[in-house]
mmCIF file of C-alpha atoms in Angstrom:
data_model
loop_
_atom_site.group_PDB
_atom_site.id
_atom_site.type_symbol
_atom_site.label_atom_id
_atom_site.label_comp_id
_atom_site.label_asym_id
_atom_site.label_seq_id
_atom_site.Cartn_x
_atom_site.Cartn_y
_atom_site.Cartn_z
ATOM 1 C CA ALA A 1 79.711 88.261 66.943
ATOM 2 C CA GLN A 2 79.998 88.207 70.865
ATOM 3 C CA SER A 3 80.100 91.775 72.167
ATOM 4 C CA VAL A 4 79.321 94.067 74.965
ATOM 5 C CA THR A 5 78.144 97.304 73.744
ATOM 6 C CA GLN A 6 78.283 100.906 76.216
ATOM 7 C CA PRO A 7 76.335 103.124 73.505
ATOM 8 C CA ASP A 8 76.957 106.320 75.434
ATOM 9 C CA ILE A 9 80.504 107.656 75.135
ATOM 10 C CA HIS A 10 80.158 110.409 77.409
ATOM 11 C CA ILE A 11 77.561 111.477 79.748
ATOM 12 C CA THR A 12 77.110 114.828 82.027
ATOM 13 C CA VAL A 13 74.954 114.824 85.017
ATOM 14 C CA SER A 14 74.123 117.331 87.398
ATOM 15 C CA GLU A 15 74.565 116.722 91.220
ATOM 16 C CA GLY A 16 71.845 115.167 92.895
ATOM 17 C CA ALA A 17 70.648 113.750 89.677
ATOM 18 C CA SER A 18 69.575 110.381 89.236
ATOM 19 C CA LEU A 19 71.752 108.627 86.843
ATOM 20 C CA GLU A 20 71.653 105.590 84.420
ATOM 21 C CA LEU A 21 74.226 103.969 82.266
ATOM 22 C CA ARG A 22 73.660 101.254 79.505
ATOM 23 C CA CYS A 23 75.404 98.054 79.082
ATOM 24 C CA ASN A 24 74.262 95.450 76.200
ATOM 25 C CA TYR A 25 75.908 92.106 75.566
ATOM 26 C CA SER A 26 75.487 90.042 72.474
ATOM 27 C CA TYR A 27 75.726 86.128 73.810
ATOM 28 C CA GLY A 28 74.040 83.388 73.013
ATOM 29 C CA ALA A 29 73.859 82.790 76.968
ATOM 30 C CA THR A 30 73.988 84.843 79.812
ATOM 31 C CA PRO A 31 76.749 85.809 80.377
ATOM 32 C CA TYR A 32 78.400 86.394 83.919
ATOM 33 C CA LEU A 33 78.285 90.066 84.387
ATOM 34 C CA PHE A 34 80.347 93.098 86.055
ATOM 35 C CA TRP A 35 80.506 96.936 86.423
ATOM 36 C CA TYR A 36 84.168 98.456 87.242
ATOM 37 C CA VAL A 37 84.985 101.815 87.932
ATOM 38 C CA GLN A 38 88.176 103.700 87.206
ATOM 39 C CA SER A 39 88.680 107.102 88.796
ATOM 40 C CA PRO A 40 91.357 109.961 87.580
ATOM 41 C CA GLY A 41 94.459 108.089 87.800
ATOM 42 C CA GLN A 42 93.397 105.102 89.070
ATOM 43 C CA GLY A 43 93.157 101.266 88.594
ATOM 44 C CA LEU A 44 89.677 99.816 87.947
ATOM 45 C CA GLN A 45 87.722 99.173 91.302
ATOM 46 C CA LEU A 46 84.457 96.766 91.065
ATOM 47 C CA LEU A 47 81.158 97.854 91.827
ATOM 48 C CA LEU A 48 79.020 95.082 91.519
ATOM 49 C CA LYS A 49 78.610 91.759 89.555
ATOM 50 C CA TYR A 50 75.811 89.242 87.902
ATOM 51 C CA PHE A 51 76.025 85.529 88.294
ATOM 52 C CA SER A 52 72.461 84.215 88.721
ATOM 53 C CA GLY A 53 69.204 84.921 90.889
ATOM 54 C CA ASP A 54 67.780 88.192 91.976
ATOM 55 C CA THR A 55 67.766 90.196 88.733
ATOM 56 C CA LEU A 56 68.843 93.742 90.975
ATOM 57 C CA VAL A 57 71.959 93.907 92.241
ATOM 58 C CA GLN A 58 73.591 96.001 94.808
ATOM 59 C CA GLY A 59 77.164 96.865 94.938
ATOM 60 C CA ILE A 60 79.581 99.614 96.095
ATOM 61 C CA LYS A 61 79.410 103.107 96.709
ATOM 62 C CA GLY A 62 75.321 103.092 96.148
ATOM 63 C CA PHE A 63 75.070 101.788 92.870
ATOM 64 C CA GLU A 64 73.082 98.987 91.542
ATOM 65 C CA ALA A 65 72.291 97.523 88.407
ATOM 66 C CA GLU A 66 69.203 95.133 86.648
ATOM 67 C CA PHE A 67 69.722 92.373 84.397
ATOM 68 C CA LYS A 68 67.186 92.128 81.868
ATOM 69 C CA ARG A 69 67.464 89.129 79.825
ATOM 70 C CA SER A 70 64.849 90.287 77.397
ATOM 71 C CA GLN A 71 66.871 93.369 76.566
ATOM 72 C CA SER A 72 69.935 91.347 76.760
ATOM 73 C CA SER A 73 70.971 94.276 78.975
ATOM 74 C CA PHE A 74 72.829 95.288 82.371
ATOM 75 C CA ASN A 75 72.219 98.830 83.051
ATOM 76 C CA LEU A 76 73.631 100.635 86.079
ATOM 77 C CA ARG A 77 71.682 103.133 88.144
ATOM 78 C CA LYS A 78 72.627 105.560 91.146
ATOM 79 C CA PRO A 79 69.201 107.562 92.333
ATOM 80 C CA SER A 80 71.235 110.597 93.421
ATOM 81 C CA VAL A 81 75.020 111.172 91.876
ATOM 82 C CA HIS A 82 77.565 112.923 93.630
ATOM 83 C CA TRP A 83 80.370 114.744 92.417
ATOM 84 C CA SER A 84 82.892 112.207 93.492
ATOM 85 C CA ASP A 85 81.235 109.731 91.083
ATOM 86 C CA ALA A 86 82.898 111.256 88.165
ATOM 87 C CA ALA A 87 84.603 108.381 86.922
ATOM 88 C CA GLU A 88 85.080 106.087 83.582
ATOM 89 C CA TYR A 89 82.710 103.190 84.213
ATOM 90 C CA PHE A 90 82.985 99.717 82.258
ATOM 91 C CA CYS A 91 80.610 96.959 81.403
ATOM 92 C CA ALA A 92 82.584 93.482 81.004
ATOM 93 C CA VAL A 93 81.277 90.236 80.860
ATOM 94 C CA VAL A 94 82.753 86.648 81.192
ATOM 95 C CA PRO A 95 80.767 84.062 78.809
ATOM 96 C CA THR A 96 79.770 80.984 81.172
ATOM 97 C CA GLY A 97 81.772 77.759 80.502
ATOM 98 C CA THR A 98 85.120 79.731 79.441
ATOM 99 C CA ALA A 99 87.903 80.604 81.866
ATOM 100 C CA SER A 100 87.824 83.605 83.988
ATOM 101 C CA LYS A 101 88.773 86.194 81.065
ATOM 102 C CA LEU A 102 86.743 89.779 81.003
ATOM 103 C CA THR A 103 85.523 91.091 77.808
ATOM 104 C CA PHE A 104 85.192 94.713 78.391
ATOM 105 C CA GLY A 105 82.799 97.337 76.897
ATOM 106 C CA THR A 106 84.731 100.549 75.425
ATOM 107 C CA GLY A 107 83.429 102.554 78.878
ATOM 108 C CA THR A 108 81.403 105.794 79.698
ATOM 109 C CA ARG A 109 82.921 108.485 81.379
ATOM 110 C CA LEU A 110 80.455 109.824 83.333
ATOM 111 C CA GLN A 111 81.368 114.181 84.117
ATOM 112 C CA VAL A 112 79.437 115.119 87.205
ATOM 113 C CA THR A 113 78.202 119.576 87.322
ATOM 114 C CA LEU A 114 77.761 121.290 90.450
ATOM 115 C CA ASP B 1 93.145 94.852 101.275
ATOM 116 C CA VAL B 2 93.748 93.180 98.133
ATOM 117 C CA LYS B 3 97.208 94.810 96.554
ATOM 118 C CA VAL B 4 98.209 95.028 93.145
ATOM 119 C CA THR B 5 101.149 97.099 92.047
ATOM 120 C CA GLN B 6 102.613 97.718 88.945
ATOM 121 C CA SER B 7 106.845 99.382 88.907
ATOM 122 C CA SER B 8 106.208 102.465 87.448
ATOM 123 C CA ARG B 9 103.367 104.859 86.784
ATOM 124 C CA TYR B 10 105.295 106.901 83.676
ATOM 125 C CA LEU B 11 107.317 105.350 81.330
ATOM 126 C CA VAL B 12 108.946 106.480 78.534
ATOM 127 C CA LYS B 13 111.063 104.266 75.699
ATOM 128 C CA ARG B 14 112.554 104.415 72.273
ATOM 129 C CA THR B 15 111.496 102.805 69.386
ATOM 130 C CA GLY B 16 113.187 98.849 69.260
ATOM 131 C CA GLU B 17 114.081 98.782 73.092
ATOM 132 C CA LYS B 18 113.072 95.997 75.371
ATOM 133 C CA VAL B 19 110.635 96.812 77.846
ATOM 134 C CA PHE B 20 109.398 95.205 80.897
ATOM 135 C CA LEU B 21 106.425 95.813 83.020
ATOM 136 C CA GLU B 22 106.392 94.469 86.461
ATOM 137 C CA CYS B 23 103.481 93.275 88.078
ATOM 138 C CA VAL B 24 102.900 91.815 91.547
ATOM 139 C CA GLN B 25 99.957 90.426 94.091
ATOM 140 C CA ASP B 26 100.045 89.897 97.671
ATOM 141 C CA MET B 27 96.473 87.885 97.515
ATOM 142 C CA ASP B 28 97.919 84.472 96.091
ATOM 143 C CA HIS B 29 95.671 84.510 93.187
ATOM 144 C CA GLU B 30 96.345 81.752 90.540
ATOM 145 C CA ASN B 31 95.308 84.149 88.039
ATOM 146 C CA MET B 32 96.885 86.802 86.746
ATOM 147 C CA PHE B 33 95.888 89.038 83.332
ATOM 148 C CA TRP B 34 97.558 92.042 81.308
ATOM 149 C CA TYR B 35 95.097 94.401 79.835
ATOM 150 C CA ARG B 36 95.827 97.472 77.647
ATOM 151 C CA GLN B 37 93.470 100.691 77.601
ATOM 152 C CA ASP B 38 93.523 103.174 74.663
ATOM 153 C CA PRO B 39 90.642 105.106 74.713
ATOM 154 C CA GLY B 40 87.341 104.268 72.582
ATOM 155 C CA LEU B 41 88.726 100.660 73.142
ATOM 156 C CA GLY B 42 88.698 99.896 76.394
ATOM 157 C CA LEU B 43 90.044 97.425 77.909
ATOM 158 C CA ARG B 44 91.864 94.624 75.826
ATOM 159 C CA LEU B 45 93.196 91.122 77.048
ATOM 160 C CA ILE B 46 97.085 90.457 76.175
ATOM 161 C CA TYR B 47 97.951 87.669 77.768
ATOM 162 C CA PHE B 48 96.742 85.342 80.750
ATOM 163 C CA SER B 49 98.419 83.201 83.201
ATOM 164 C CA TYR B 50 96.422 80.730 85.140
ATOM 165 C CA ASP B 51 99.365 79.318 87.446
ATOM 166 C CA VAL B 52 103.335 79.318 87.837
ATOM 167 C CA LYS B 53 104.800 78.855 84.218
ATOM 168 C CA MET B 54 101.573 78.772 82.087
ATOM 169 C CA LYS B 55 100.225 81.591 79.807
ATOM 170 C CA GLU B 56 97.173 82.042 77.248
ATOM 171 C CA LYS B 57 97.088 84.441 74.781
ATOM 172 C CA GLY B 58 94.606 87.258 75.156
ATOM 173 C CA ASP B 59 93.083 89.247 72.295
ATOM 174 C CA ILE B 60 95.924 90.929 71.171
ATOM 175 C CA PRO B 61 99.424 89.002 71.768
ATOM 176 C CA GLU B 62 101.153 90.166 69.124
ATOM 177 C CA GLY B 63 104.230 92.103 69.804
ATOM 178 C CA TYR B 64 104.071 91.088 73.590
ATOM 179 C CA SER B 65 105.220 88.015 75.520
ATOM 180 C CA VAL B 66 104.681 87.423 79.483
ATOM 181 C CA SER B 67 106.736 85.455 81.857
ATOM 182 C CA ARG B 68 105.454 83.831 85.339
ATOM 183 C CA GLU B 69 108.209 82.359 87.366
ATOM 184 C CA LYS B 70 106.814 83.245 90.838
ATOM 185 C CA LYS B 71 103.146 83.036 91.572
ATOM 186 C CA GLU B 72 102.816 86.443 93.006
ATOM 187 C CA ARG B 73 104.582 88.074 90.067
ATOM 188 C CA PHE B 74 103.680 88.599 86.185
ATOM 189 C CA SER B 75 106.035 90.371 83.890
ATOM 190 C CA LEU B 76 104.674 91.522 80.527
ATOM 191 C CA ILE B 77 107.648 91.842 77.947
ATOM 192 C CA LEU B 78 107.728 94.530 74.873
ATOM 193 C CA GLU B 79 110.421 92.570 72.669
ATOM 194 C CA SER B 80 111.068 95.202 70.468
ATOM 195 C CA ALA B 81 108.563 98.466 71.558
ATOM 196 C CA SER B 82 106.810 100.390 68.623
ATOM 197 C CA THR B 83 105.108 103.695 68.602
ATOM 198 C CA ASN B 84 101.559 102.186 68.358
ATOM 199 C CA GLN B 85 102.570 100.291 71.736
ATOM 200 C CA THR B 86 102.074 103.949 73.122
ATOM 201 C CA SER B 87 99.254 102.576 75.551
ATOM 202 C CA MET B 88 98.131 102.456 79.526
ATOM 203 C CA TYR B 89 98.738 98.785 80.734
ATOM 204 C CA LEU B 90 96.790 97.307 83.555
ATOM 205 C CA CYS B 91 97.623 94.694 85.484
ATOM 206 C CA ALA B 92 94.977 92.101 87.284
ATOM 207 C CA SER B 93 94.733 89.415 89.495
ATOM 208 C CA SER B 94 91.919 86.674 90.951
ATOM 209 C CA PHE B 95 91.185 83.671 92.366
ATOM 210 C CA PRO B 96 91.067 80.591 89.686
ATOM 211 C CA ALA B 97 86.977 80.455 90.222
ATOM 212 C CA THR B 98 85.353 81.336 87.315
ATOM 213 C CA ALA B 99 84.627 84.908 87.030
ATOM 214 C CA ASP B 100 86.096 85.705 90.403
ATOM 215 C CA THR B 101 86.429 89.326 91.129
ATOM 216 C CA GLN B 102 89.571 90.615 89.176
ATOM 217 C CA TYR B 103 91.773 93.236 91.640
ATOM 218 C CA PHE B 104 93.848 95.941 89.290
ATOM 219 C CA GLY B 105 96.648 97.489 89.717
ATOM 220 C CA PRO B 106 97.056 101.534 89.104
ATOM 221 C CA GLY B 107 98.489 100.965 85.856
ATOM 222 C CA THR B 108 101.711 101.886 83.803
ATOM 223 C CA ARG B 109 101.328 104.167 81.258
ATOM 224 C CA LEU B 110 104.024 103.824 78.436
ATOM 225 C CA THR B 111 105.135 106.467 75.855
ATOM 226 C CA VAL B 112 107.388 104.805 73.328
ATOM 227 C CA LEU B 113 109.060 107.659 70.761
#
């Protein structure tokens, strides 16, 4: 079945440490890939997206993500986490050839310790 | 900046009541969406509208209906609210290009007693 998986429900990192959030998808063809962030009490904000081309995508707030076709993954990274990065992060896909309907993963909650 | 607003941040209703959730966007977007967000389940699409008076069911439309009479406004209707509809409801909008960025409102936390 087609799906988006975020295997980590909750991650805790120290401020200044590096971060990697995992996302795997299961679709026949490579879908369009997105990462959204939801800060407490807020709606979702787009961090970055991948359609094609360069497999390393730069986003806002110092985030980047790397698309790996062989692993069906689109992991989100940040070299040095700030306390304000504490939030919930959602990976999402739009299968190619479909309407603009996002399918979301279940989310990863990031806690940052000082 | 794109602005998507939702009529209420918090709402408390009783079982059996008819509930209206309103969403307004100011970017002239063709597409509008309603999602519900539940812990451990992420966001799930309830309904999608790609033009005025046009709508498509999402993954979990049961118990919900929608209305889009004007381009900027998309309403979610719970015909007879039930306790299992207690959730966070998020509205989003986008241009029609495939996989264009969706812009989200702040959400309405609905509690059905």
